[in-house]
PDB file of C-alpha atoms and ligand atoms in Angstrom:
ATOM      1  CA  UNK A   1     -51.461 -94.279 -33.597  1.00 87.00           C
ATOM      2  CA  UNK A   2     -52.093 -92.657 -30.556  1.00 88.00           C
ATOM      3  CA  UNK A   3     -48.611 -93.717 -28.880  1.00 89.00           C
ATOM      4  CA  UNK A   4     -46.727 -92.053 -32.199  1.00 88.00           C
ATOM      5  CA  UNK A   5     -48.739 -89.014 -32.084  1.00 85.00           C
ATOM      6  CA  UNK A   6     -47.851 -89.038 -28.112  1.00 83.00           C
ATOM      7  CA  UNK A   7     -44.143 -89.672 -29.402  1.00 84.00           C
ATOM      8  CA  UNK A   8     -43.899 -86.993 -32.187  1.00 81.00           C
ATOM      9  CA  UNK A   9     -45.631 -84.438 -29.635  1.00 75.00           C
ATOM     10  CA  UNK A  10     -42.632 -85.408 -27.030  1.00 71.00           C
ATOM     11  CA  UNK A  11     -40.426 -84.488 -30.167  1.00 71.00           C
ATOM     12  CA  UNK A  12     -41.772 -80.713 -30.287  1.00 66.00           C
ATOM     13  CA  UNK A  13     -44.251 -81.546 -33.478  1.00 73.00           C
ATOM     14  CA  UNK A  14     -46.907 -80.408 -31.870  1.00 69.00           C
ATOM     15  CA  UNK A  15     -48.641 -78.738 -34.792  1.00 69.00           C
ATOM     16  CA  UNK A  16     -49.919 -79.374 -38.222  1.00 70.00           C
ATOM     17  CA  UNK A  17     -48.424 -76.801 -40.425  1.00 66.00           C
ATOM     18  CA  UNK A  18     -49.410 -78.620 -43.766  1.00 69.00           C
ATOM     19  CA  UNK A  19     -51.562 -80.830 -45.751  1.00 72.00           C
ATOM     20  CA  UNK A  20     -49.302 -83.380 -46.523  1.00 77.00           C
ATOM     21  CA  UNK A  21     -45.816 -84.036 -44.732  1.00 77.00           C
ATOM     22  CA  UNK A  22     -42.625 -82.501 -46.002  1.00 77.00           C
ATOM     23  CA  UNK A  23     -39.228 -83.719 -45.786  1.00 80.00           C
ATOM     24  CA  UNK A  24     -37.109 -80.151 -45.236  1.00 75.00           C
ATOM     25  CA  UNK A  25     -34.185 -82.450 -44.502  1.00 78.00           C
ATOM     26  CA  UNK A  26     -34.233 -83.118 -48.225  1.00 81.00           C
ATOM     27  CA  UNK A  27     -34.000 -79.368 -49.023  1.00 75.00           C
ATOM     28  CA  UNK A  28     -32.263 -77.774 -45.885  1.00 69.00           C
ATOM     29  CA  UNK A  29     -31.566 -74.590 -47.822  1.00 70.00           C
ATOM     30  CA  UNK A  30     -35.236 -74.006 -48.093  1.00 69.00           C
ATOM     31  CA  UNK A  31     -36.565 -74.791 -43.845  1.00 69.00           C
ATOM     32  CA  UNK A  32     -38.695 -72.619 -42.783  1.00 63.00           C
ATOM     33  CA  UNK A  33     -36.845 -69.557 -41.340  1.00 62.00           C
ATOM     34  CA  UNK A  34     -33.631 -70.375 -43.033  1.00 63.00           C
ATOM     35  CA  UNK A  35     -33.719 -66.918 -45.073  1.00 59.00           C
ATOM     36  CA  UNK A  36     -34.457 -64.508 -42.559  1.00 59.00           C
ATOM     37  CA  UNK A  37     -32.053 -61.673 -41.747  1.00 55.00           C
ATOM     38  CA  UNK A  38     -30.584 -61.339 -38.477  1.00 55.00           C
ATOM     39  CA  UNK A  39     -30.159 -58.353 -36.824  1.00 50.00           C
ATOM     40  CA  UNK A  40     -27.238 -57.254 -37.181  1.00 51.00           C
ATOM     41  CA  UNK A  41     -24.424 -54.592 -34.601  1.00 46.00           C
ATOM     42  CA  UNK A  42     -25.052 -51.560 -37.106  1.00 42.00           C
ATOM     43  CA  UNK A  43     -29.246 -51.638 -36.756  1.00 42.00           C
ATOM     44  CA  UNK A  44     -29.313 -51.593 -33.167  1.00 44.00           C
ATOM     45  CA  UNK A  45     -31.136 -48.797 -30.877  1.00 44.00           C
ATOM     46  CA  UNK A  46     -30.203 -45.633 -30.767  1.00 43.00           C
ATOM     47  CA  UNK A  47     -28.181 -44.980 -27.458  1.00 43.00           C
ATOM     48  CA  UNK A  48     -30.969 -43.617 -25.776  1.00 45.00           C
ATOM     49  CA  UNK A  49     -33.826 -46.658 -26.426  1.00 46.00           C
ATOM     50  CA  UNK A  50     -31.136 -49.267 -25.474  1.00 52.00           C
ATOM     51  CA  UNK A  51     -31.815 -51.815 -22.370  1.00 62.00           C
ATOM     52  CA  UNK A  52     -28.008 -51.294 -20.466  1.00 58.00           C
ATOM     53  CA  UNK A  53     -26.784 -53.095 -17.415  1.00 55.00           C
ATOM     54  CA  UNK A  54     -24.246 -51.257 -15.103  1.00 46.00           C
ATOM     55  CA  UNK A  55     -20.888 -49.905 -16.539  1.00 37.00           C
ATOM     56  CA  UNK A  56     -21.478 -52.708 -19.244  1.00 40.00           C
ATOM     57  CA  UNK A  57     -20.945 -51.620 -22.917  1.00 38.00           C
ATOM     58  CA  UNK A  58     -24.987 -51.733 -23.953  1.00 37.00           C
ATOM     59  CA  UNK A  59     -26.025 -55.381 -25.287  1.00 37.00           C
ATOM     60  CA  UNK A  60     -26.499 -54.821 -28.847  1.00 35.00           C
ATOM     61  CA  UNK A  61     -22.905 -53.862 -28.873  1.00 33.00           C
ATOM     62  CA  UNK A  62     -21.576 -56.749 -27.508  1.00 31.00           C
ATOM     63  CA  UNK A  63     -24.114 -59.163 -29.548  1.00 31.00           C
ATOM     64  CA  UNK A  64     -21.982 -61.431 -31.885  1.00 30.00           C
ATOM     65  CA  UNK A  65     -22.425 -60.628 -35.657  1.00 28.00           C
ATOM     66  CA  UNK A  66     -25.521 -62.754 -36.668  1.00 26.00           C
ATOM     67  CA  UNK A  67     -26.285 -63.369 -40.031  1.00 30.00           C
ATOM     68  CA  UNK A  68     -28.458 -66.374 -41.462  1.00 32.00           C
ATOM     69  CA  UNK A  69     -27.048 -68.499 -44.375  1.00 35.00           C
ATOM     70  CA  UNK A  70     -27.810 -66.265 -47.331  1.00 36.00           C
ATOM     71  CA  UNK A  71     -31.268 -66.391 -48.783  1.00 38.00           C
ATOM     72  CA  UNK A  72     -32.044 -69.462 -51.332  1.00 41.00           C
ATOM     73  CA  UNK A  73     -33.856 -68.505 -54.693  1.00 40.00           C
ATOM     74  CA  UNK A  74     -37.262 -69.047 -54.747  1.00 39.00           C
ATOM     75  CA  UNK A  75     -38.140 -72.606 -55.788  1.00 43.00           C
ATOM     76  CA  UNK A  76     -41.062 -73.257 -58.039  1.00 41.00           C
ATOM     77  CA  UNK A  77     -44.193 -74.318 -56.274  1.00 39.00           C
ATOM     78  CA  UNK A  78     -44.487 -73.861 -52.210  1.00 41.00           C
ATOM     79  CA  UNK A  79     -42.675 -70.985 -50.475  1.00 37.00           C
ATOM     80  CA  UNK A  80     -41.862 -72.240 -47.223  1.00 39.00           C
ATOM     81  CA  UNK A  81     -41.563 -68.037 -46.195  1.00 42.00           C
ATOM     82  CA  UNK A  82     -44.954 -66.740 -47.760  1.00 40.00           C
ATOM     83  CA  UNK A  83     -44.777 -63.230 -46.150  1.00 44.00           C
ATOM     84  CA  UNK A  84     -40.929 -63.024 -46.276  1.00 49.00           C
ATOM     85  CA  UNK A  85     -39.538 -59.461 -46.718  1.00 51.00           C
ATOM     86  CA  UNK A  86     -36.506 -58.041 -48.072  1.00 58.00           C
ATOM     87  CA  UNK A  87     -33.504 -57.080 -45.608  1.00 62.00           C
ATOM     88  CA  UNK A  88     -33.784 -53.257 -45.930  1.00 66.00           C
ATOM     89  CA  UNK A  89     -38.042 -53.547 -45.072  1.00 59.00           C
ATOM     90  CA  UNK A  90     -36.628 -56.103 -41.988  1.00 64.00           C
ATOM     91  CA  UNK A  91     -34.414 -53.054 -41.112  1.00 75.00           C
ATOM     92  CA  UNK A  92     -36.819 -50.248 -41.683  1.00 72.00           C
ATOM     93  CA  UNK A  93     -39.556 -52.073 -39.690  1.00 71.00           C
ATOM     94  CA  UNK A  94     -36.804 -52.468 -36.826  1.00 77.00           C
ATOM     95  CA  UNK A  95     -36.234 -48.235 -37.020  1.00 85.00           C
ATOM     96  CA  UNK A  96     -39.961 -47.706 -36.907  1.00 83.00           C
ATOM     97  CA  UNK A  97     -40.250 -49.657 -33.721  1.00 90.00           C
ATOM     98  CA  UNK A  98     -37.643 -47.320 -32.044  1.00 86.00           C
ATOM     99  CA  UNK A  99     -40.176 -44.230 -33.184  1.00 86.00           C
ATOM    100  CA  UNK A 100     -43.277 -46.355 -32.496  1.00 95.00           C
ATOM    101  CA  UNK A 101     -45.620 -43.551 -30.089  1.00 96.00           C
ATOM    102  CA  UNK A 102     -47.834 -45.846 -28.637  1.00 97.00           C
ATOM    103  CA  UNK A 103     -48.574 -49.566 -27.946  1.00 98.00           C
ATOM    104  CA  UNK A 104     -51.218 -49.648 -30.989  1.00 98.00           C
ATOM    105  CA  UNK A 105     -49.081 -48.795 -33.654  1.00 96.00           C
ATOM    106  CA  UNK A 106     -46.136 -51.241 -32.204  1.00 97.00           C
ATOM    107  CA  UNK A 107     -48.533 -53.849 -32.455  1.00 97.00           C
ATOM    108  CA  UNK A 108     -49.200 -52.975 -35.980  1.00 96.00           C
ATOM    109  CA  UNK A 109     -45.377 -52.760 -36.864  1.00 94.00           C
ATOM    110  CA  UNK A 110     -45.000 -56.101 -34.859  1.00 95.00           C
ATOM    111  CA  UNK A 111     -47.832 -57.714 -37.377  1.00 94.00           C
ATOM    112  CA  UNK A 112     -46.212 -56.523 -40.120  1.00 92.00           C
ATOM    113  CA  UNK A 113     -42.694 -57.606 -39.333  1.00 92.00           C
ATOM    114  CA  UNK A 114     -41.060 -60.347 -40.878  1.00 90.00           C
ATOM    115  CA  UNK A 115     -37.945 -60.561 -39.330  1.00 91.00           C
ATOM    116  CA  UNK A 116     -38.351 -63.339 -36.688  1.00 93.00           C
ATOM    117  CA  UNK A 117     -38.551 -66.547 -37.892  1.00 92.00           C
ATOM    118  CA  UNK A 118     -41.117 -67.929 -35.638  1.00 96.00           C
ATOM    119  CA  UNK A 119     -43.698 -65.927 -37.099  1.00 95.00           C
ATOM    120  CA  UNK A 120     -43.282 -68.695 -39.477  1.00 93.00           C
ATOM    121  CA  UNK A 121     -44.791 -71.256 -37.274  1.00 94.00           C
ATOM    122  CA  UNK A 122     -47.052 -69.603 -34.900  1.00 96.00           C
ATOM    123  CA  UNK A 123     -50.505 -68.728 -35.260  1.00 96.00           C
ATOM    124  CA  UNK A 124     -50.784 -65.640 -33.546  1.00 97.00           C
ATOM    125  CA  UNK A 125     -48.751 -62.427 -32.095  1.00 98.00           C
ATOM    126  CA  UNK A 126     -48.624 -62.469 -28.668  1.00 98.00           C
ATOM    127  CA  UNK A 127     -48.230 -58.686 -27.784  1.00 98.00           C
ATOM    128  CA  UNK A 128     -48.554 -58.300 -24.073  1.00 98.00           C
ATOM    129  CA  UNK A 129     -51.828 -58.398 -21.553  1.00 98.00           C
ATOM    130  CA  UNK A 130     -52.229 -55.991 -18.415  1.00 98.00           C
ATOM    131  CA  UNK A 131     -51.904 -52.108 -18.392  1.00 98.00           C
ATOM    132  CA  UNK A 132     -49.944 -49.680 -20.270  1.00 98.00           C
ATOM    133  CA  UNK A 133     -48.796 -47.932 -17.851  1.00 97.00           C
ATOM    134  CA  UNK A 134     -47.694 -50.348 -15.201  1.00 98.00           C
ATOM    135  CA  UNK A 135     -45.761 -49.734 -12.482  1.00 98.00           C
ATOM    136  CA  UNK A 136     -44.345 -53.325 -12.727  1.00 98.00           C
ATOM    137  CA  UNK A 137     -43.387 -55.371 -16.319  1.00 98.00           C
ATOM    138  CA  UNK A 138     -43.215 -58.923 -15.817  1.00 98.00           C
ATOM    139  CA  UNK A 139     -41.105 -60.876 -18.377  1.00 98.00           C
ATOM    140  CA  UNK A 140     -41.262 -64.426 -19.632  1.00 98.00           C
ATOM    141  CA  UNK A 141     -39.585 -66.503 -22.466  1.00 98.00           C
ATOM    142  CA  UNK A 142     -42.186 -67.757 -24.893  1.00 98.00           C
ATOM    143  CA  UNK A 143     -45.806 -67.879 -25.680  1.00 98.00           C
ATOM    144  CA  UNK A 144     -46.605 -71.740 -25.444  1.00 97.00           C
ATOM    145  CA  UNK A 145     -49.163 -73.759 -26.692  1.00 96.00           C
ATOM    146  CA  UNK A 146     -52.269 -71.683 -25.397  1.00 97.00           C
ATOM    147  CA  UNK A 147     -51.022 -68.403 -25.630  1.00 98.00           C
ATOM    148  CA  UNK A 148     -50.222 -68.767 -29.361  1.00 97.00           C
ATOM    149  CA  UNK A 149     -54.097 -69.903 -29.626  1.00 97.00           C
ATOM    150  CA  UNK A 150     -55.630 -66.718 -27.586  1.00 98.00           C
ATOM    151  CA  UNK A 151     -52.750 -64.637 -28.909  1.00 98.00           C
ATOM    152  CA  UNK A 152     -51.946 -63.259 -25.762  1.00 98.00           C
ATOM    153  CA  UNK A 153     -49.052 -64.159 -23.332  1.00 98.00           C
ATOM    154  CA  UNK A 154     -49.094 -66.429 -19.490  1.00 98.00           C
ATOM    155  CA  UNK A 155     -52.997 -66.973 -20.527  1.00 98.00           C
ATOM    156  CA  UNK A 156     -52.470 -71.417 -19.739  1.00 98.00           C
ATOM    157  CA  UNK A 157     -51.376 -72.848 -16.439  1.00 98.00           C
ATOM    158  CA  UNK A 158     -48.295 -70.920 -16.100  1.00 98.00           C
ATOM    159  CA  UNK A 159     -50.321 -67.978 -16.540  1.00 98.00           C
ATOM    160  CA  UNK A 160     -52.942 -68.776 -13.964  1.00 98.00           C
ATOM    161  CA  UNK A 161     -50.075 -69.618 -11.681  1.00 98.00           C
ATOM    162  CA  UNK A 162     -48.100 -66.041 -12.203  1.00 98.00           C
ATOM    163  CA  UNK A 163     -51.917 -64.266 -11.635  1.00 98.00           C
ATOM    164  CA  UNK A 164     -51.659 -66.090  -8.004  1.00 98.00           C
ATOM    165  CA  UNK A 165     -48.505 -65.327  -7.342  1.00 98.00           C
ATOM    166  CA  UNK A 166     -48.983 -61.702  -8.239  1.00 98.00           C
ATOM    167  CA  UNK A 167     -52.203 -61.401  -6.608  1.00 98.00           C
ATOM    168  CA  UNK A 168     -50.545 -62.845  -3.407  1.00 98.00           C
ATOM    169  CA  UNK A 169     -48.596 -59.642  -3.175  1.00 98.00           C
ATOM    170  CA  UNK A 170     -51.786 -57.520  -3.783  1.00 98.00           C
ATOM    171  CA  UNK A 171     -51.380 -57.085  -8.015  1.00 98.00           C
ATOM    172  CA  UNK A 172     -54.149 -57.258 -10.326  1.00 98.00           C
ATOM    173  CA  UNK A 173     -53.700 -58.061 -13.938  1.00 98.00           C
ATOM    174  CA  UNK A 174     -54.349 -53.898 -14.108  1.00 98.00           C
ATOM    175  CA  UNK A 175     -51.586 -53.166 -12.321  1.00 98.00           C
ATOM    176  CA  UNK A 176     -48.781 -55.339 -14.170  1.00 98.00           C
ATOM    177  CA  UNK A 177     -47.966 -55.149 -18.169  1.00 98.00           C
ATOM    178  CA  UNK A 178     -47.083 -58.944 -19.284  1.00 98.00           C
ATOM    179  CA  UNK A 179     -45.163 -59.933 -21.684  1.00 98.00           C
ATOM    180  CA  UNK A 180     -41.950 -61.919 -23.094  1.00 98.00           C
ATOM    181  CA  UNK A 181     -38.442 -61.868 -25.007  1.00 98.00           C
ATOM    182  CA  UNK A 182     -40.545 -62.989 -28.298  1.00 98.00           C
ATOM    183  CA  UNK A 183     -43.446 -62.756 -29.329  1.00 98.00           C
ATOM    184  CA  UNK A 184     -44.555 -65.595 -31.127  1.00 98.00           C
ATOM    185  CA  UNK A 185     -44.278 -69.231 -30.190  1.00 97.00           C
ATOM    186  CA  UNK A 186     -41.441 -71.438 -30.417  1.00 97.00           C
ATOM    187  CA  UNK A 187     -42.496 -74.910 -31.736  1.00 94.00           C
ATOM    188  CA  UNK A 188     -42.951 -77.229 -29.765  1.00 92.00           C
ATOM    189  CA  UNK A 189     -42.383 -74.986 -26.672  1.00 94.00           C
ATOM    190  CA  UNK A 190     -38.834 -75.070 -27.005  1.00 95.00           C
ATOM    191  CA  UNK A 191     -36.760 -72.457 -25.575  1.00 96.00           C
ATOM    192  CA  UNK A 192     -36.106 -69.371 -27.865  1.00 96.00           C
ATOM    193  CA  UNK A 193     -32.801 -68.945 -29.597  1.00 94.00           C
ATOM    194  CA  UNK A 194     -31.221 -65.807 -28.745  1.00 92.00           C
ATOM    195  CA  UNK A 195     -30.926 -64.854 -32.627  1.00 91.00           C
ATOM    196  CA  UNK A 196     -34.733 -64.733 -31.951  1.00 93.00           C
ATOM    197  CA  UNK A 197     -34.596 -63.138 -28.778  1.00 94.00           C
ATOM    198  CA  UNK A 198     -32.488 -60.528 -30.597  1.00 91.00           C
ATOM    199  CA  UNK A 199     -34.858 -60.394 -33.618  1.00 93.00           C
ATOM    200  CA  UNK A 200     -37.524 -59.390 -31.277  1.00 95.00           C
ATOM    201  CA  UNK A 201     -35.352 -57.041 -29.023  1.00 93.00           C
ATOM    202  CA  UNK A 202     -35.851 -53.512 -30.484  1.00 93.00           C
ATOM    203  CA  UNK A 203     -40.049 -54.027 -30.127  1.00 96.00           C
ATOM    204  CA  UNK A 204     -39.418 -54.809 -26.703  1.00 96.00           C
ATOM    205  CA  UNK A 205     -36.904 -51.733 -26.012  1.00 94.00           C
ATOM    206  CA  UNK A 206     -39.375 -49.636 -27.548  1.00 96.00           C
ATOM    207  CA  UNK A 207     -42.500 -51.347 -25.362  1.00 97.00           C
ATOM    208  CA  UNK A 208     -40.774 -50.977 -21.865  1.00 97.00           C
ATOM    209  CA  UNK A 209     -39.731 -47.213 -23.345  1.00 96.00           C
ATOM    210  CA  UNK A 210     -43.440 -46.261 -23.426  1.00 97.00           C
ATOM    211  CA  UNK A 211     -44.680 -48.664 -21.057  1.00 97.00           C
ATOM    212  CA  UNK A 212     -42.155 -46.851 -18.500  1.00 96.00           C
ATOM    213  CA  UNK A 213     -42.169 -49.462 -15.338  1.00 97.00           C
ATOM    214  CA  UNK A 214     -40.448 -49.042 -12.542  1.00 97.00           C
ATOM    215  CA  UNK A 215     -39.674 -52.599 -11.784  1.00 98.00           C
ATOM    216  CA  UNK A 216     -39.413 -55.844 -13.731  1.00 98.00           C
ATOM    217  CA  UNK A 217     -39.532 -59.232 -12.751  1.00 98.00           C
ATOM    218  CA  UNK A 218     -38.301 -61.444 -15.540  1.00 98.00           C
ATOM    219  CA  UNK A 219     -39.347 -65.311 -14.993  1.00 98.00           C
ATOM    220  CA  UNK A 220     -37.250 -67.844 -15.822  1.00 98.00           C
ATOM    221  CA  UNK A 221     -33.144 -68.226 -16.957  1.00 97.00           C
ATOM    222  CA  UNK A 222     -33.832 -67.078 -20.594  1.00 97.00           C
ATOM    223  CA  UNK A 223     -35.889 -63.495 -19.653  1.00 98.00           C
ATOM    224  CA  UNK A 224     -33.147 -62.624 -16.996  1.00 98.00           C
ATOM    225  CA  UNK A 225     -30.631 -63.256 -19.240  1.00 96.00           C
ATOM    226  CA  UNK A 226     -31.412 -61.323 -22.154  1.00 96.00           C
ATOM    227  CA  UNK A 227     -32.943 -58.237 -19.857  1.00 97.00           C
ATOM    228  CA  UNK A 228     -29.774 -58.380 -18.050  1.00 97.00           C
ATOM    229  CA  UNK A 229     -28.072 -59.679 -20.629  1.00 94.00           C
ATOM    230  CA  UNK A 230     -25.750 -62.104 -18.526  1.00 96.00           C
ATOM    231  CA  UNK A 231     -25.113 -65.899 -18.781  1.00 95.00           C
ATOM    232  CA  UNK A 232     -25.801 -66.888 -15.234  1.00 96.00           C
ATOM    233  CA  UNK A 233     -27.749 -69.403 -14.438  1.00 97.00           C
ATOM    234  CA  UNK A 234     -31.602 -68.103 -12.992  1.00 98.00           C
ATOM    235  CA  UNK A 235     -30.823 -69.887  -9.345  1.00 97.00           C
ATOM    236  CA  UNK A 236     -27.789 -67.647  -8.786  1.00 97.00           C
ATOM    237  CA  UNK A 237     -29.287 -64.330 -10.579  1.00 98.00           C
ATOM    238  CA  UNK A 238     -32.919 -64.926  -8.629  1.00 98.00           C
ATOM    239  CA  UNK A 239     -33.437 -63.156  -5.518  1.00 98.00           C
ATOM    240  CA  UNK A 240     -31.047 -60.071  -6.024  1.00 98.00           C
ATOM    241  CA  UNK A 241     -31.985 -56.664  -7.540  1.00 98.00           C
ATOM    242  CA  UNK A 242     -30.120 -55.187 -10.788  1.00 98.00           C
ATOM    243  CA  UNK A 243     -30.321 -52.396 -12.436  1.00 97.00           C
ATOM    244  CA  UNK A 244     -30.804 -51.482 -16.586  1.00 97.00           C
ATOM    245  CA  UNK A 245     -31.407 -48.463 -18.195  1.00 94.00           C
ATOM    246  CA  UNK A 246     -34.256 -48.344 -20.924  1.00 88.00           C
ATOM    247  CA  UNK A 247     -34.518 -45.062 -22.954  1.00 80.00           C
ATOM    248  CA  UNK A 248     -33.656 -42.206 -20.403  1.00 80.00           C
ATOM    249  CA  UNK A 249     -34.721 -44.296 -16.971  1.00 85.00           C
ATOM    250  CA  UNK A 250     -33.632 -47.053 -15.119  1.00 94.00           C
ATOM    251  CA  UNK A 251     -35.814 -49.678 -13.662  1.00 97.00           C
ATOM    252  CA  UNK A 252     -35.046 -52.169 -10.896  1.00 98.00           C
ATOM    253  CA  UNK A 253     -35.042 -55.715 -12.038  1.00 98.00           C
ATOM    254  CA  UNK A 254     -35.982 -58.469  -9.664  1.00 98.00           C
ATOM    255  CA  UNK A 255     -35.091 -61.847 -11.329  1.00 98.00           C
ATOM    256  CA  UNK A 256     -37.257 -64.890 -10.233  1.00 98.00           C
ATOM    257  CA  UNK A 257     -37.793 -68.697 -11.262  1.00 98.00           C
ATOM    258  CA  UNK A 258     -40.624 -68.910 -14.451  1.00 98.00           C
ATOM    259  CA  UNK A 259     -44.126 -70.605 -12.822  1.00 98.00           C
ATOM    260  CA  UNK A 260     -44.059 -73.115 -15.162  1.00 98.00           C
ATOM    261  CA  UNK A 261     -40.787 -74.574 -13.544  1.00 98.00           C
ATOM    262  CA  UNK A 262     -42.622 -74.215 -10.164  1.00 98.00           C
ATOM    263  CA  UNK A 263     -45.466 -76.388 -11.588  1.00 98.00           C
ATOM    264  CA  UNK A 264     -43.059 -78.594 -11.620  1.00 97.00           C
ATOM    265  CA  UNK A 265     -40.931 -78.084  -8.659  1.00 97.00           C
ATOM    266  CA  UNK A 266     -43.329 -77.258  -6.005  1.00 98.00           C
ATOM    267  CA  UNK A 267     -40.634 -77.150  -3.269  1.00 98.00           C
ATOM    268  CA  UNK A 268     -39.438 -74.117  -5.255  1.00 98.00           C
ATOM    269  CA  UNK A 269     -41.861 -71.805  -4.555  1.00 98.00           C
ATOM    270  CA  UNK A 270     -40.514 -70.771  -1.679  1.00 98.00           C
ATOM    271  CA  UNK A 271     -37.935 -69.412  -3.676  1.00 98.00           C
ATOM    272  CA  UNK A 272     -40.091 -67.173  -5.706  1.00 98.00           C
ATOM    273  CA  UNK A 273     -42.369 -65.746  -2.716  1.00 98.00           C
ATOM    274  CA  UNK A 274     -39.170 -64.104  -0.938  1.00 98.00           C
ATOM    275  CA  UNK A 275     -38.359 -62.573  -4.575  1.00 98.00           C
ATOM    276  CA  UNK A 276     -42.151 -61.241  -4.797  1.00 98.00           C
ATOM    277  CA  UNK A 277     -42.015 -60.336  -1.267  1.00 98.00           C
ATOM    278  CA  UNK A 278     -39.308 -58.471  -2.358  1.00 98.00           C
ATOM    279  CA  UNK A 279     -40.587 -56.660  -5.358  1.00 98.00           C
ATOM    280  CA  UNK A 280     -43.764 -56.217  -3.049  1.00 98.00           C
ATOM    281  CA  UNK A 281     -41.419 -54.321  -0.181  1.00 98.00           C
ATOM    282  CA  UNK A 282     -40.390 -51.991  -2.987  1.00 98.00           C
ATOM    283  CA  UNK A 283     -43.403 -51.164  -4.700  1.00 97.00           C
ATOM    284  CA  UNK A 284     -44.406 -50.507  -1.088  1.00 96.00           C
ATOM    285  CA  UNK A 285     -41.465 -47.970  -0.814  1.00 94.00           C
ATOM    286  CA  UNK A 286     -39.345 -50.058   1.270  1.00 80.00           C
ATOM    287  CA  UNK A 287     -35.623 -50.222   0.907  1.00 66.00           C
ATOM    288  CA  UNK A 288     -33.248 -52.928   2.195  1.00 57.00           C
ATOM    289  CA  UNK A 289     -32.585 -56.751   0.577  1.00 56.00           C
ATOM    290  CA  UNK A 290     -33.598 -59.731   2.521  1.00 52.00           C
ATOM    291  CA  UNK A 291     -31.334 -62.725   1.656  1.00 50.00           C
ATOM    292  CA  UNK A 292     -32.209 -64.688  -1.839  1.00 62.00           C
TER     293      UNK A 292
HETATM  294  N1  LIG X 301     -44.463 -69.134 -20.613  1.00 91.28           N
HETATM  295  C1  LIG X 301     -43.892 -67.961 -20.951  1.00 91.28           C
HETATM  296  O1  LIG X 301     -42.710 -67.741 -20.707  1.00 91.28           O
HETATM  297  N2  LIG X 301     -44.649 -67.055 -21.523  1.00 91.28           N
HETATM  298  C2  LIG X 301     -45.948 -67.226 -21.781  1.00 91.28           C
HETATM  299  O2  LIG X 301     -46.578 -66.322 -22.319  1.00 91.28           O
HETATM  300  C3  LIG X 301     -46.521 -68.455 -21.416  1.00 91.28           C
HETATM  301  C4  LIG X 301     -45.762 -69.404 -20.833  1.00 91.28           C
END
């Protein structure tokens, strides 16, 4: 028994969502998340609450045209999407996020939004930990397994491993606002899709609008590329600054490898202290790039 629990964990079931098991294969119209709408080109930021790289057009622009397979009718008995919403209170809770005036009442329009699917599966919102007002924003992928159960984000090893790092170039968790491309946890720790990443996009626009950093460090191949929005792989985008516009500001972004791949790649964190040394030499007022 233990051996297949070992196996199905390996799988990404990692959770008990139900009672009794339920074969979605059997009704694939009705899987969890197969309703919700997507975000779509013509509900994206206004100009000025966009995240823009360069002379690129801004990302929501150049976003393919995402739509989910159309919504099933409701079958008798279970609803697989309890809290489901319709498209235009999806949309409207996307708008409010671009007005949201403070961190508090994001939060609250982040509880009540049903337009990421992995709401579905998570227990708990992971909004962000660390100031409000941070001079640095540090960026992951995903809550995992023991963020989702705190409900707040890099609180497992990974977590205890990015406090090191950060207090080896003199942060404090009061000095850095933490969070990731989605709020809520992926099952099984997989890696976000970027129709979630997307989902999730306009609460984080409007967080690193009010939050107002001047840096970010995004950890890990999936948080550089949807901050810069690029397809590079993380060890050629690591180590050099960019540059992205949120709201009316830009902010330097300092792409580095996520801690829970240096867990598991010691060797690499050699890597990631020149990139912190880097962010360090700016915050410090410094100019000038060492090599990656
Ligand atoms: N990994 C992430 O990317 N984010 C977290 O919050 C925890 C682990």
């Amino acid at each position: 028994m233990l051996a297949l629990l070992a196996w199905w964990r390996e799988a990404g079931v990692s959770d008990a969502l139900d009672e009794v098991p339920l074969d979605w294969t059997a009704e694939p119209g009705r899987a969890p998340g197969a309703a919700f709408d997507w975000p779509e080109k013509s509900t994206s930021a206004p100009e000025g609450a966009r995240v823009t790289t360069g002379t690129q057009a801004p990302a929501a622009e150049r976003a393919p045209h995402i739509r989910g397979p159309a919504a099933p009718a409701p079958p008798a008995g279970r609803d697989p999407q309890p809290t489901r919403r319709a498209p235009t209170q999806v949309a409207s809770a996307r708008n409010a996020a671009r007005s949201a005036e403070t961190l508090v009442r994001l939060q609250e329009l982040l509880q009540s939004f049903d337009g990421c699917p992995l709401k579905v599966t998570a227990k708990s919102l992971c909004f962000y930990r660390g100031s409000e007002t941070a001079r640095v924003a540090v960026i992951g992928e995903a809550p995992g397994r023991e963020e989702d159960l705190a409900g707040k984000p890099f609180v497992g090893r990974a977590g205890q491993l990015l406090d090191r790092m950060l207090a080896a170039i003199g942060l404090a968790e009061s000095d850095v606002h933490i969070t990731n491309i989605v709020y809520w946890r992926p099952p099984g720790n997989r890696t976000p899709t970027p129709e979630e990443a997307q989902a999730c996009r306009p609460f984080l626009e409007r967080q690193l609008e009010l939050v107002a950093p001047e840096f970010i460090l995004t950890l890990g191949g999936p948080a550089a590329k949807a901050i810069l929005d690029v397809n590079d792989g993380i060890l050629k985008l690591r180590g050099r600054w960019r540059e992205v516009r949120i709201g009316s500001h830009s902010v330097r972004v300092m792409p580095t490898l996520h801690p829970a791949y240096l867990l598991r790649q010691p060797e690499a964190k050699r890597q990631a202290w020149r990139d912190l040394l880097q962010l360090k030499a700016a915050l410090d007022g410094q100019t000038g790039s060492p090599s990656p």
